[in-house]
Amino acid sequence: MEGFMRKSSKLVGLAGAVLALSLLAGCSSNEPGPETRAVNAANRADGAAARAEAASQKASQAAAQAQAAASRVEQAASDAKAAADRAEAIASKTMSSAPRHHAAHRHHKAAAAAESAPADSGAAAPAPADAGAPAGGAAPAPAPATP
């Protein structure tokens, strides 16, 4: 019986070694087969295409929003120019029709100063503030502002 056990244990050991060698030889390259690699590559390409499509849609939306914003800015600039033109026209009309009260007041002050000066002192009366003003006491109208 002892010999039988020895022979069977050697046989089991040999069978185990052969099995281990066959497993190592067959599974030692843990690389997938060509079919598995092709499927993996196809899956990666599909994912990349989906991401590219999403990025393209986002870029298209961003371009549309930028174009709309540019249009709004252009419209606002046009409205601002029109408002400035209207304001300038109103200011020009107002300036041309405004009465000139200040010159008349200055004239009255100068006349009052001339009347109060002594006539026999020999000193010349001070010149009115509007010495260069046209007759009638009105000052010349200022030139309209140009943009």
PDB file of N, CA, C and O in Angstrom, residues 57-135:
ATOM      1  N   GLN A  57     -22.427  70.795 -31.443  1.00  0.00           N
ATOM      2  CA  GLN A  57     -23.711  71.426 -31.134  1.00  0.00           C
ATOM      3  C   GLN A  57     -23.525  72.610 -30.186  1.00  0.00           C
ATOM      4  O   GLN A  57     -24.130  73.666 -30.360  1.00  0.00           O
ATOM      5  N   LYS A  58     -22.661  72.439 -29.184  1.00  0.00           N
ATOM      6  CA  LYS A  58     -22.409  73.535 -28.241  1.00  0.00           C
ATOM      7  C   LYS A  58     -21.770  74.722 -28.958  1.00  0.00           C
ATOM      8  O   LYS A  58     -22.120  75.872 -28.706  1.00  0.00           O
ATOM      9  N   ALA A  59     -20.833  74.456 -29.847  1.00  0.00           N
ATOM     10  CA  ALA A  59     -20.177  75.535 -30.593  1.00  0.00           C
ATOM     11  C   ALA A  59     -21.178  76.254 -31.489  1.00  0.00           C
ATOM     12  O   ALA A  59     -21.135  77.482 -31.620  1.00  0.00           O
ATOM     13  N   SER A  60     -22.070  75.503 -32.098  1.00  0.00           N
ATOM     14  CA  SER A  60     -23.080  76.103 -32.965  1.00  0.00           C
ATOM     15  C   SER A  60     -24.020  76.999 -32.155  1.00  0.00           C
ATOM     16  O   SER A  60     -24.363  78.106 -32.589  1.00  0.00           O
ATOM     17  N   GLN A  61     -24.421  76.539 -30.976  1.00  0.00           N
ATOM     18  CA  GLN A  61     -25.278  77.351 -30.108  1.00  0.00           C
ATOM     19  C   GLN A  61     -24.547  78.617 -29.662  1.00  0.00           C
ATOM     20  O   GLN A  61     -25.122  79.706 -29.635  1.00  0.00           O
ATOM     21  N   ALA A  62     -23.278  78.487 -29.304  1.00  0.00           N
ATOM     22  CA  ALA A  62     -22.498  79.652 -28.869  1.00  0.00           C
ATOM     23  C   ALA A  62     -22.361  80.666 -30.000  1.00  0.00           C
ATOM     24  O   ALA A  62     -22.452  81.877 -29.776  1.00  0.00           O
ATOM     25  N   ALA A  63     -22.169  80.182 -31.220  1.00  0.00           N
ATOM     26  CA  ALA A  63     -22.058  81.089 -32.366  1.00  0.00           C
ATOM     27  C   ALA A  63     -23.374  81.830 -32.601  1.00  0.00           C
ATOM     28  O   ALA A  63     -23.376  83.036 -32.879  1.00  0.00           O
ATOM     29  N   ALA A  64     -24.487  81.141 -32.472  1.00  0.00           N
ATOM     30  CA  ALA A  64     -25.792  81.782 -32.655  1.00  0.00           C
ATOM     31  C   ALA A  64     -26.029  82.833 -31.581  1.00  0.00           C
ATOM     32  O   ALA A  64     -26.526  83.931 -31.864  1.00  0.00           O
ATOM     33  N   GLN A  65     -25.649  82.526 -30.345  1.00  0.00           N
ATOM     34  CA  GLN A  65     -25.818  83.499 -29.260  1.00  0.00           C
ATOM     35  C   GLN A  65     -24.922  84.719 -29.475  1.00  0.00           C
ATOM     36  O   GLN A  65     -25.331  85.853 -29.224  1.00  0.00           O
ATOM     37  N   ALA A  66     -23.704  84.501 -29.934  1.00  0.00           N
ATOM     38  CA  ALA A  66     -22.786  85.617 -30.181  1.00  0.00           C
ATOM     39  C   ALA A  66     -23.318  86.508 -31.303  1.00  0.00           C
ATOM     40  O   ALA A  66     -23.224  87.742 -31.232  1.00  0.00           O
ATOM     41  N   GLN A  67     -23.878  85.890 -32.324  1.00  0.00           N
ATOM     42  CA  GLN A  67     -24.433  86.669 -33.429  1.00  0.00           C
ATOM     43  C   GLN A  67     -25.623  87.502 -32.961  1.00  0.00           C
ATOM     44  O   GLN A  67     -25.767  88.671 -33.328  1.00  0.00           O
ATOM     45  N   ALA A  68     -26.471  86.924 -32.113  1.00  0.00           N
ATOM     46  CA  ALA A  68     -27.618  87.666 -31.586  1.00  0.00           C
ATOM     47  C   ALA A  68     -27.148  88.820 -30.703  1.00  0.00           C
ATOM     48  O   ALA A  68     -27.707  89.928 -30.763  1.00  0.00           O
ATOM     49  N   ALA A  69     -26.125  88.583 -29.898  1.00  0.00           N
ATOM     50  CA  ALA A  69     -25.600  89.650 -29.035  1.00  0.00           C
ATOM     51  C   ALA A  69     -25.005  90.774 -29.876  1.00  0.00           C
ATOM     52  O   ALA A  69     -25.198  91.959 -29.563  1.00  0.00           O
ATOM     53  N   ALA A  70     -24.297  90.434 -30.929  1.00  0.00           N
ATOM     54  CA  ALA A  70     -23.721  91.455 -31.804  1.00  0.00           C
ATOM     55  C   ALA A  70     -24.823  92.290 -32.456  1.00  0.00           C
ATOM     56  O   ALA A  70     -24.701  93.518 -32.593  1.00  0.00           O
ATOM     57  N   SER A  71     -25.899  91.651 -32.827  1.00  0.00           N
ATOM     58  CA  SER A  71     -27.018  92.369 -33.432  1.00  0.00           C
ATOM     59  C   SER A  71     -27.643  93.337 -32.422  1.00  0.00           C
ATOM     60  O   SER A  71     -27.976  94.474 -32.767  1.00  0.00           O
ATOM     61  N   ARG A  72     -27.774  92.878 -31.169  1.00  0.00           N
ATOM     62  CA  ARG A  72     -28.340  93.756 -30.134  1.00  0.00           C
ATOM     63  C   ARG A  72     -27.418  94.945 -29.865  1.00  0.00           C
ATOM     64  O   ARG A  72     -27.882  96.077 -29.678  1.00  0.00           O
ATOM     65  N   VAL A  73     -26.110  94.717 -29.844  1.00  0.00           N
ATOM     66  CA  VAL A  73     -25.157  95.808 -29.619  1.00  0.00           C
ATOM     67  C   VAL A  73     -25.235  96.810 -30.764  1.00  0.00           C
ATOM     68  O   VAL A  73     -25.214  98.030 -30.555  1.00  0.00           O
ATOM     69  N   GLU A  74     -25.326  96.322 -31.988  1.00  0.00           N
ATOM     70  CA  GLU A  74     -25.419  97.211 -33.147  1.00  0.00           C
ATOM     71  C   GLU A  74     -26.690  98.050 -33.086  1.00  0.00           C
ATOM     72  O   GLU A  74     -26.667  99.254 -33.364  1.00  0.00           O
ATOM     73  N   GLN A  75     -27.800  97.443 -32.683  1.00  0.00           N
ATOM     74  CA  GLN A  75     -29.063  98.178 -32.565  1.00  0.00           C
ATOM     75  C   GLN A  75     -28.969  99.229 -31.466  1.00  0.00           C
ATOM     76  O   GLN A  75     -29.444 100.351 -31.628  1.00  0.00           O
ATOM     77  N   ALA A  76     -28.331  98.878 -30.347  1.00  0.00           N
ATOM     78  CA  ALA A  76     -28.177  99.839 -29.253  1.00  0.00           C
ATOM     79  C   ALA A  76     -27.304 101.016 -29.681  1.00  0.00           C
ATOM     80  O   ALA A  76     -27.590 102.174 -29.325  1.00  0.00           O
ATOM     81  N   ALA A  77     -26.260 100.756 -30.439  1.00  0.00           N
ATOM     82  CA  ALA A  77     -25.394 101.835 -30.928  1.00  0.00           C
ATOM     83  C   ALA A  77     -26.174 102.754 -31.866  1.00  0.00           C
ATOM     84  O   ALA A  77     -26.036 103.985 -31.809  1.00  0.00           O
ATOM     85  N   SER A  78     -26.990 102.175 -32.711  1.00  0.00           N
ATOM     86  CA  SER A  78     -27.800 102.973 -33.633  1.00  0.00           C
ATOM     87  C   SER A  78     -28.802 103.831 -32.851  1.00  0.00           C
ATOM     88  O   SER A  78     -28.982 105.018 -33.161  1.00  0.00           O
ATOM     89  N   ASP A  79     -29.433 103.257 -31.824  1.00  0.00           N
ATOM     90  CA  ASP A  79     -30.379 104.013 -30.999  1.00  0.00           C
ATOM     91  C   ASP A  79     -29.664 105.154 -30.270  1.00  0.00           C
ATOM     92  O   ASP A  79     -30.189 106.267 -30.169  1.00  0.00           O
ATOM     93  N   ALA A  80     -28.460 104.887 -29.763  1.00  0.00           N
ATOM     94  CA  ALA A  80     -27.706 105.923 -29.047  1.00  0.00           C
ATOM     95  C   ALA A  80     -27.325 107.061 -29.981  1.00  0.00           C
ATOM     96  O   ALA A  80     -27.394 108.240 -29.612  1.00  0.00           O
ATOM     97  N   LYS A  81     -26.942 106.733 -31.220  1.00  0.00           N
ATOM     98  CA  LYS A  81     -26.593 107.780 -32.184  1.00  0.00           C
ATOM     99  C   LYS A  81     -27.818 108.627 -32.520  1.00  0.00           C
ATOM    100  O   LYS A  81     -27.733 109.859 -32.596  1.00  0.00           O
ATOM    101  N   ALA A  82     -28.955 107.981 -32.697  1.00  0.00           N
ATOM    102  CA  ALA A  82     -30.172 108.726 -33.006  1.00  0.00           C
ATOM    103  C   ALA A  82     -30.547 109.641 -31.841  1.00  0.00           C
ATOM    104  O   ALA A  82     -30.948 110.801 -32.049  1.00  0.00           O
ATOM    105  N   ALA A  83     -30.406 109.157 -30.618  1.00  0.00           N
ATOM    106  CA  ALA A  83     -30.716 109.982 -29.447  1.00  0.00           C
ATOM    107  C   ALA A  83     -29.760 111.160 -29.349  1.00  0.00           C
ATOM    108  O   ALA A  83     -30.168 112.285 -29.021  1.00  0.00           O
ATOM    109  N   ALA A  84     -28.489 110.939 -29.636  1.00  0.00           N
ATOM    110  CA  ALA A  84     -27.508 112.036 -29.598  1.00  0.00           C
ATOM    111  C   ALA A  84     -27.828 113.072 -30.671  1.00  0.00           C
ATOM    112  O   ALA A  84     -27.722 114.284 -30.421  1.00  0.00           O
ATOM    113  N   ASP A  85     -28.230 112.623 -31.848  1.00  0.00           N
ATOM    114  CA  ASP A  85     -28.597 113.556 -32.918  1.00  0.00           C
ATOM    115  C   ASP A  85     -29.814 114.393 -32.523  1.00  0.00           C
ATOM    116  O   ASP A  85     -29.855 115.607 -32.756  1.00  0.00           O
ATOM    117  N   ARG A  86     -30.805 113.734 -31.903  1.00  0.00           N
ATOM    118  CA  ARG A  86     -31.995 114.473 -31.452  1.00  0.00           C
ATOM    119  C   ARG A  86     -31.622 115.487 -30.379  1.00  0.00           C
ATOM    120  O   ARG A  86     -32.085 116.630 -30.400  1.00  0.00           O
ATOM    121  N   ALA A  87     -30.775 115.079 -29.433  1.00  0.00           N
ATOM    122  CA  ALA A  87     -30.360 115.993 -28.366  1.00  0.00           C
ATOM    123  C   ALA A  87     -29.599 117.189 -28.933  1.00  0.00           C
ATOM    124  O   ALA A  87     -29.788 118.327 -28.495  1.00  0.00           O
ATOM    125  N   GLU A  88     -28.754 116.930 -29.906  1.00  0.00           N
ATOM    126  CA  GLU A  88     -27.998 118.020 -30.531  1.00  0.00           C
ATOM    127  C   GLU A  88     -28.935 118.985 -31.252  1.00  0.00           C
ATOM    128  O   GLU A  88     -28.772 120.204 -31.172  1.00  0.00           O
ATOM    129  N   ALA A  89     -29.934 118.441 -31.948  1.00  0.00           N
ATOM    130  CA  ALA A  89     -30.890 119.294 -32.656  1.00  0.00           C
ATOM    131  C   ALA A  89     -31.687 120.134 -31.671  1.00  0.00           C
ATOM    132  O   ALA A  89     -31.907 121.336 -31.897  1.00  0.00           O
ATOM    133  N   ILE A  90     -32.092 119.543 -30.565  1.00  0.00           N
ATOM    134  CA  ILE A  90     -32.845 120.283 -29.547  1.00  0.00           C
ATOM    135  C   ILE A  90     -31.969 121.369 -28.938  1.00  0.00           C
ATOM    136  O   ILE A  90     -32.395 122.510 -28.751  1.00  0.00           O
ATOM    137  N   ALA A  91     -30.733 121.012 -28.621  1.00  0.00           N
ATOM    138  CA  ALA A  91     -29.822 122.000 -28.027  1.00  0.00           C
ATOM    139  C   ALA A  91     -29.557 123.141 -29.000  1.00  0.00           C
ATOM    140  O   ALA A  91     -29.527 124.314 -28.602  1.00  0.00           O
ATOM    141  N   SER A  92     -29.375 122.830 -30.252  1.00  0.00           N
ATOM    142  CA  SER A  92     -29.125 123.871 -31.255  1.00  0.00           C
ATOM    143  C   SER A  92     -30.326 124.792 -31.377  1.00  0.00           C
ATOM    144  O   SER A  92     -30.182 126.019 -31.431  1.00  0.00           O
ATOM    145  N   LYS A  93     -31.515 124.225 -31.400  1.00  0.00           N
ATOM    146  CA  LYS A  93     -32.741 125.022 -31.523  1.00  0.00           C
ATOM    147  C   LYS A  93     -32.919 125.879 -30.274  1.00  0.00           C
ATOM    148  O   LYS A  93     -33.277 127.060 -30.362  1.00  0.00           O
ATOM    149  N   THR A  94     -32.639 125.314 -29.114  1.00  0.00           N
ATOM    150  CA  THR A  94     -32.793 126.053 -27.866  1.00  0.00           C
ATOM    151  C   THR A  94     -31.789 127.191 -27.783  1.00  0.00           C
ATOM    152  O   THR A  94     -32.114 128.297 -27.369  1.00  0.00           O
ATOM    153  N   MET A  95     -30.557 126.933 -28.176  1.00  0.00           N
ATOM    154  CA  MET A  95     -29.521 127.963 -28.111  1.00  0.00           C
ATOM    155  C   MET A  95     -29.802 129.109 -29.076  1.00  0.00           C
ATOM    156  O   MET A  95     -29.519 130.258 -28.778  1.00  0.00           O
ATOM    157  N   SER A  96     -30.378 128.820 -30.221  1.00  0.00           N
ATOM    158  CA  SER A  96     -30.612 129.879 -31.203  1.00  0.00           C
ATOM    159  C   SER A  96     -31.813 130.735 -30.829  1.00  0.00           C
ATOM    160  O   SER A  96     -31.899 131.887 -31.225  1.00  0.00           O
ATOM    161  N   SER A  97     -32.739 130.223 -30.032  1.00  0.00           N
ATOM    162  CA  SER A  97     -33.933 130.999 -29.683  1.00  0.00           C
ATOM    163  C   SER A  97     -33.889 131.524 -28.257  1.00  0.00           C
ATOM    164  O   SER A  97     -34.845 132.127 -27.811  1.00  0.00           O
ATOM    165  N   ALA A  98     -32.805 131.320 -27.534  1.00  0.00           N
ATOM    166  CA  ALA A  98     -32.725 131.774 -26.141  1.00  0.00           C
ATOM    167  C   ALA A  98     -32.538 133.287 -26.094  1.00  0.00           C
ATOM    168  O   ALA A  98     -31.743 133.846 -26.843  1.00  0.00           O
ATOM    169  N   PRO A  99     -33.272 133.987 -25.213  1.00  0.00           N
ATOM    170  CA  PRO A  99     -33.080 135.443 -25.077  1.00  0.00           C
ATOM    171  C   PRO A  99     -31.737 135.738 -24.423  1.00  0.00           C
ATOM    172  O   PRO A  99     -31.218 134.956 -23.643  1.00  0.00           O
ATOM    173  N   ARG A 100     -31.195 136.910 -24.729  1.00  0.00           N
ATOM    174  CA  ARG A 100     -29.891 137.300 -24.206  1.00  0.00           C
ATOM    175  C   ARG A 100     -30.100 138.354 -23.113  1.00  0.00           C
ATOM    176  O   ARG A 100     -29.995 139.550 -23.353  1.00  0.00           O
ATOM    177  N   HIS A 101     -30.411 137.948 -21.908  1.00  0.00           N
ATOM    178  CA  HIS A 101     -30.670 138.873 -20.811  1.00  0.00           C
ATOM    179  C   HIS A 101     -29.388 139.366 -20.158  1.00  0.00           C
ATOM    180  O   HIS A 101     -29.347 140.441 -19.615  1.00  0.00           O
ATOM    181  N   HIS A 102     -28.363 138.585 -20.177  1.00  0.00           N
ATOM    182  CA  HIS A 102     -27.145 138.927 -19.450  1.00  0.00           C
ATOM    183  C   HIS A 102     -26.502 140.210 -19.974  1.00  0.00           C
ATOM    184  O   HIS A 102     -26.010 141.020 -19.194  1.00  0.00           O
ATOM    185  N   ALA A 103     -26.508 140.421 -21.250  1.00  0.00           N
ATOM    186  CA  ALA A 103     -25.878 141.605 -21.818  1.00  0.00           C
ATOM    187  C   ALA A 103     -26.617 142.862 -21.376  1.00  0.00           C
ATOM    188  O   ALA A 103     -26.015 143.882 -21.065  1.00  0.00           O
ATOM    189  N   ALA A 104     -27.941 142.820 -21.313  1.00  0.00           N
ATOM    190  CA  ALA A 104     -28.727 143.980 -20.901  1.00  0.00           C
ATOM    191  C   ALA A 104     -28.421 144.314 -19.447  1.00  0.00           C
ATOM    192  O   ALA A 104     -28.299 145.476 -19.076  1.00  0.00           O
ATOM    193  N   HIS A 105     -28.261 143.335 -18.615  1.00  0.00           N
ATOM    194  CA  HIS A 105     -27.949 143.597 -17.212  1.00  0.00           C
ATOM    195  C   HIS A 105     -26.583 144.248 -17.086  1.00  0.00           C
ATOM    196  O   HIS A 105     -26.403 145.173 -16.305  1.00  0.00           O
ATOM    197  N   ARG A 106     -25.642 143.783 -17.841  1.00  0.00           N
ATOM    198  CA  ARG A 106     -24.306 144.376 -17.777  1.00  0.00           C
ATOM    199  C   ARG A 106     -24.352 145.828 -18.244  1.00  0.00           C
ATOM    200  O   ARG A 106     -23.673 146.681 -17.716  1.00  0.00           O
ATOM    201  N   HIS A 107     -25.158 146.078 -19.241  1.00  0.00           N
ATOM    202  CA  HIS A 107     -25.273 147.436 -19.759  1.00  0.00           C
ATOM    203  C   HIS A 107     -25.842 148.368 -18.694  1.00  0.00           C
ATOM    204  O   HIS A 107     -25.376 149.488 -18.521  1.00  0.00           O
ATOM    205  N   HIS A 108     -26.835 147.894 -17.982  1.00  0.00           N
ATOM    206  CA  HIS A 108     -27.437 148.715 -16.938  1.00  0.00           C
ATOM    207  C   HIS A 108     -26.444 148.996 -15.830  1.00  0.00           C
ATOM    208  O   HIS A 108     -26.379 150.096 -15.304  1.00  0.00           O
ATOM    209  N   LYS A 109     -25.643 148.024 -15.458  1.00  0.00           N
ATOM    210  CA  LYS A 109     -24.649 148.226 -14.405  1.00  0.00           C
ATOM    211  C   LYS A 109     -23.617 149.253 -14.844  1.00  0.00           C
ATOM    212  O   LYS A 109     -23.216 150.124 -14.070  1.00  0.00           O
ATOM    213  N   ALA A 110     -23.186 149.176 -16.080  1.00  0.00           N
ATOM    214  CA  ALA A 110     -22.198 150.123 -16.579  1.00  0.00           C
ATOM    215  C   ALA A 110     -22.779 151.530 -16.636  1.00  0.00           C
ATOM    216  O   ALA A 110     -22.101 152.521 -16.310  1.00  0.00           O
ATOM    217  N   ALA A 111     -24.032 151.647 -17.026  1.00  0.00           N
ATOM    218  CA  ALA A 111     -24.675 152.960 -17.100  1.00  0.00           C
ATOM    219  C   ALA A 111     -24.840 153.542 -15.710  1.00  0.00           C
ATOM    220  O   ALA A 111     -24.630 154.744 -15.490  1.00  0.00           O
ATOM    221  N   ALA A 112     -25.164 152.715 -14.740  1.00  0.00           N
ATOM    222  CA  ALA A 112     -25.327 153.192 -13.366  1.00  0.00           C
ATOM    223  C   ALA A 112     -23.990 153.645 -12.816  1.00  0.00           C
ATOM    224  O   ALA A 112     -23.906 154.649 -12.089  1.00  0.00           O
ATOM    225  N   ALA A 113     -22.930 152.973 -13.135  1.00  0.00           N
ATOM    226  CA  ALA A 113     -21.602 153.363 -12.663  1.00  0.00           C
ATOM    227  C   ALA A 113     -21.183 154.681 -13.301  1.00  0.00           C
ATOM    228  O   ALA A 113     -20.554 155.527 -12.661  1.00  0.00           O
ATOM    229  N   ALA A 114     -21.540 154.920 -14.540  1.00  0.00           N
ATOM    230  CA  ALA A 114     -21.181 156.149 -15.234  1.00  0.00           C
ATOM    231  C   ALA A 114     -21.943 157.332 -14.653  1.00  0.00           C
ATOM    232  O   ALA A 114     -21.416 158.434 -14.549  1.00  0.00           O
ATOM    233  N   GLU A 115     -23.179 157.131 -14.260  1.00  0.00           N
ATOM    234  CA  GLU A 115     -23.985 158.200 -13.699  1.00  0.00           C
ATOM    235  C   GLU A 115     -23.484 158.610 -12.319  1.00  0.00           C
ATOM    236  O   GLU A 115     -23.524 159.757 -11.940  1.00  0.00           O
ATOM    237  N   SER A 116     -22.997 157.646 -11.544  1.00  0.00           N
ATOM    238  CA  SER A 116     -22.560 157.953 -10.196  1.00  0.00           C
ATOM    239  C   SER A 116     -21.167 158.552 -10.153  1.00  0.00           C
ATOM    240  O   SER A 116     -20.740 159.063  -9.129  1.00  0.00           O
ATOM    241  N   ALA A 117     -20.419 158.508 -11.230  1.00  0.00           N
ATOM    242  CA  ALA A 117     -19.069 159.074 -11.252  1.00  0.00           C
ATOM    243  C   ALA A 117     -19.168 160.587 -11.277  1.00  0.00           C
ATOM    244  O   ALA A 117     -20.013 161.151 -11.980  1.00  0.00           O
ATOM    245  N   PRO A 118     -18.281 161.322 -10.535  1.00  0.00           N
ATOM    246  CA  PRO A 118     -18.333 162.801 -10.545  1.00  0.00           C
ATOM    247  C   PRO A 118     -17.887 163.327 -11.913  1.00  0.00           C
ATOM    248  O   PRO A 118     -16.895 162.881 -12.472  1.00  0.00           O
ATOM    249  N   ALA A 119     -18.619 164.274 -12.451  1.00  0.00           N
ATOM    250  CA  ALA A 119     -18.349 164.813 -13.772  1.00  0.00           C
ATOM    251  C   ALA A 119     -17.209 165.808 -13.760  1.00  0.00           C
ATOM    252  O   ALA A 119     -16.508 165.973 -14.736  1.00  0.00           O
ATOM    253  N   ASP A 120     -16.971 166.538 -12.650  1.00  0.00           N
ATOM    254  CA  ASP A 120     -15.971 167.575 -12.644  1.00  0.00           C
ATOM    255  C   ASP A 120     -14.611 167.111 -12.125  1.00  0.00           C
ATOM    256  O   ASP A 120     -13.706 167.900 -11.979  1.00  0.00           O
ATOM    257  N   SER A 121     -14.442 165.844 -11.807  1.00  0.00           N
ATOM    258  CA  SER A 121     -13.177 165.362 -11.257  1.00  0.00           C
ATOM    259  C   SER A 121     -12.105 165.247 -12.329  1.00  0.00           C
ATOM    260  O   SER A 121     -10.942 165.106 -12.010  1.00  0.00           O
ATOM    261  N   GLY A 122     -12.470 165.223 -13.560  1.00  0.00           N
ATOM    262  CA  GLY A 122     -11.501 165.148 -14.641  1.00  0.00           C
ATOM    263  C   GLY A 122     -11.106 163.706 -14.953  1.00  0.00           C
ATOM    264  O   GLY A 122     -10.396 163.449 -15.901  1.00  0.00           O
ATOM    265  N   ALA A 123     -11.555 162.764 -14.163  1.00  0.00           N
ATOM    266  CA  ALA A 123     -11.242 161.361 -14.432  1.00  0.00           C
ATOM    267  C   ALA A 123     -12.217 160.834 -15.462  1.00  0.00           C
ATOM    268  O   ALA A 123     -13.387 161.167 -15.436  1.00  0.00           O
ATOM    269  N   ALA A 124     -11.717 160.015 -16.313  1.00  0.00           N
ATOM    270  CA  ALA A 124     -12.579 159.447 -17.346  1.00  0.00           C
ATOM    271  C   ALA A 124     -13.483 158.403 -16.710  1.00  0.00           C
ATOM    272  O   ALA A 124     -13.093 157.669 -15.809  1.00  0.00           O
ATOM    273  N   ALA A 125     -14.679 158.346 -17.189  1.00  0.00           N
ATOM    274  CA  ALA A 125     -15.629 157.346 -16.673  1.00  0.00           C
ATOM    275  C   ALA A 125     -15.177 155.966 -17.129  1.00  0.00           C
ATOM    276  O   ALA A 125     -14.641 155.817 -18.228  1.00  0.00           O
ATOM    277  N   PRO A 126     -15.372 155.016 -16.270  1.00  0.00           N
ATOM    278  CA  PRO A 126     -14.961 153.664 -16.677  1.00  0.00           C
ATOM    279  C   PRO A 126     -15.746 153.207 -17.903  1.00  0.00           C
ATOM    280  O   PRO A 126     -16.919 153.526 -18.053  1.00  0.00           O
ATOM    281  N   ALA A 127     -15.097 152.463 -18.749  1.00  0.00           N
ATOM    282  CA  ALA A 127     -15.749 151.952 -19.959  1.00  0.00           C
ATOM    283  C   ALA A 127     -16.753 150.879 -19.567  1.00  0.00           C
ATOM    284  O   ALA A 127     -16.539 150.125 -18.630  1.00  0.00           O
ATOM    285  N   PRO A 128     -17.857 150.829 -20.266  1.00  0.00           N
ATOM    286  CA  PRO A 128     -18.836 149.767 -19.963  1.00  0.00           C
ATOM    287  C   PRO A 128     -18.213 148.388 -20.215  1.00  0.00           C
ATOM    288  O   PRO A 128     -17.286 148.241 -20.993  1.00  0.00           O
ATOM    289  N   ALA A 129     -18.773 147.419 -19.540  1.00  0.00           N
ATOM    290  CA  ALA A 129     -18.253 146.054 -19.658  1.00  0.00           C
ATOM    291  C   ALA A 129     -18.380 145.531 -21.072  1.00  0.00           C
ATOM    292  O   ALA A 129     -17.605 144.699 -21.510  1.00  0.00           O
ATOM    293  N   ASP A 130     -19.364 146.013 -21.826  1.00  0.00           N
ATOM    294  CA  ASP A 130     -19.603 145.542 -23.184  1.00  0.00           C
ATOM    295  C   ASP A 130     -19.098 146.569 -24.185  1.00  0.00           C
ATOM    296  O   ASP A 130     -19.776 146.896 -25.157  1.00  0.00           O
ATOM    297  N   ALA A 131     -17.964 147.106 -24.020  1.00  0.00           N
ATOM    298  CA  ALA A 131     -17.468 148.158 -24.900  1.00  0.00           C
ATOM    299  C   ALA A 131     -17.444 147.698 -26.350  1.00  0.00           C
ATOM    300  O   ALA A 131     -17.666 148.476 -27.259  1.00  0.00           O
ATOM    301  N   GLY A 132     -17.190 146.438 -26.593  1.00  0.00           N
ATOM    302  CA  GLY A 132     -17.134 145.934 -27.961  1.00  0.00           C
ATOM    303  C   GLY A 132     -18.452 145.393 -28.439  1.00  0.00           C
ATOM    304  O   GLY A 132     -18.560 144.863 -29.531  1.00  0.00           O
ATOM    305  N   ALA A 133     -19.517 145.490 -27.652  1.00  0.00           N
ATOM    306  CA  ALA A 133     -20.816 144.924 -28.022  1.00  0.00           C
ATOM    307  C   ALA A 133     -21.490 145.802 -29.046  1.00  0.00           C
ATOM    308  O   ALA A 133     -21.314 147.019 -29.048  1.00  0.00           O
ATOM    309  N   PRO A 134     -22.286 145.250 -29.930  1.00  0.00           N
ATOM    310  CA  PRO A 134     -23.016 146.051 -30.917  1.00  0.00           C
ATOM    311  C   PRO A 134     -24.060 146.924 -30.231  1.00  0.00           C
ATOM    312  O   PRO A 134     -24.468 146.663 -29.113  1.00  0.00           O
ATOM    313  N   ALA A 135     -24.507 147.942 -30.926  1.00  0.00           N
ATOM    314  CA  ALA A 135     -25.504 148.857 -30.379  1.00  0.00           C
ATOM    315  C   ALA A 135     -26.780 148.100 -30.084  1.00  0.00           C
ATOM    316  O   ALA A 135     -27.129 147.139 -30.757  1.00  0.00           O
TER     317      ALA A 135
END
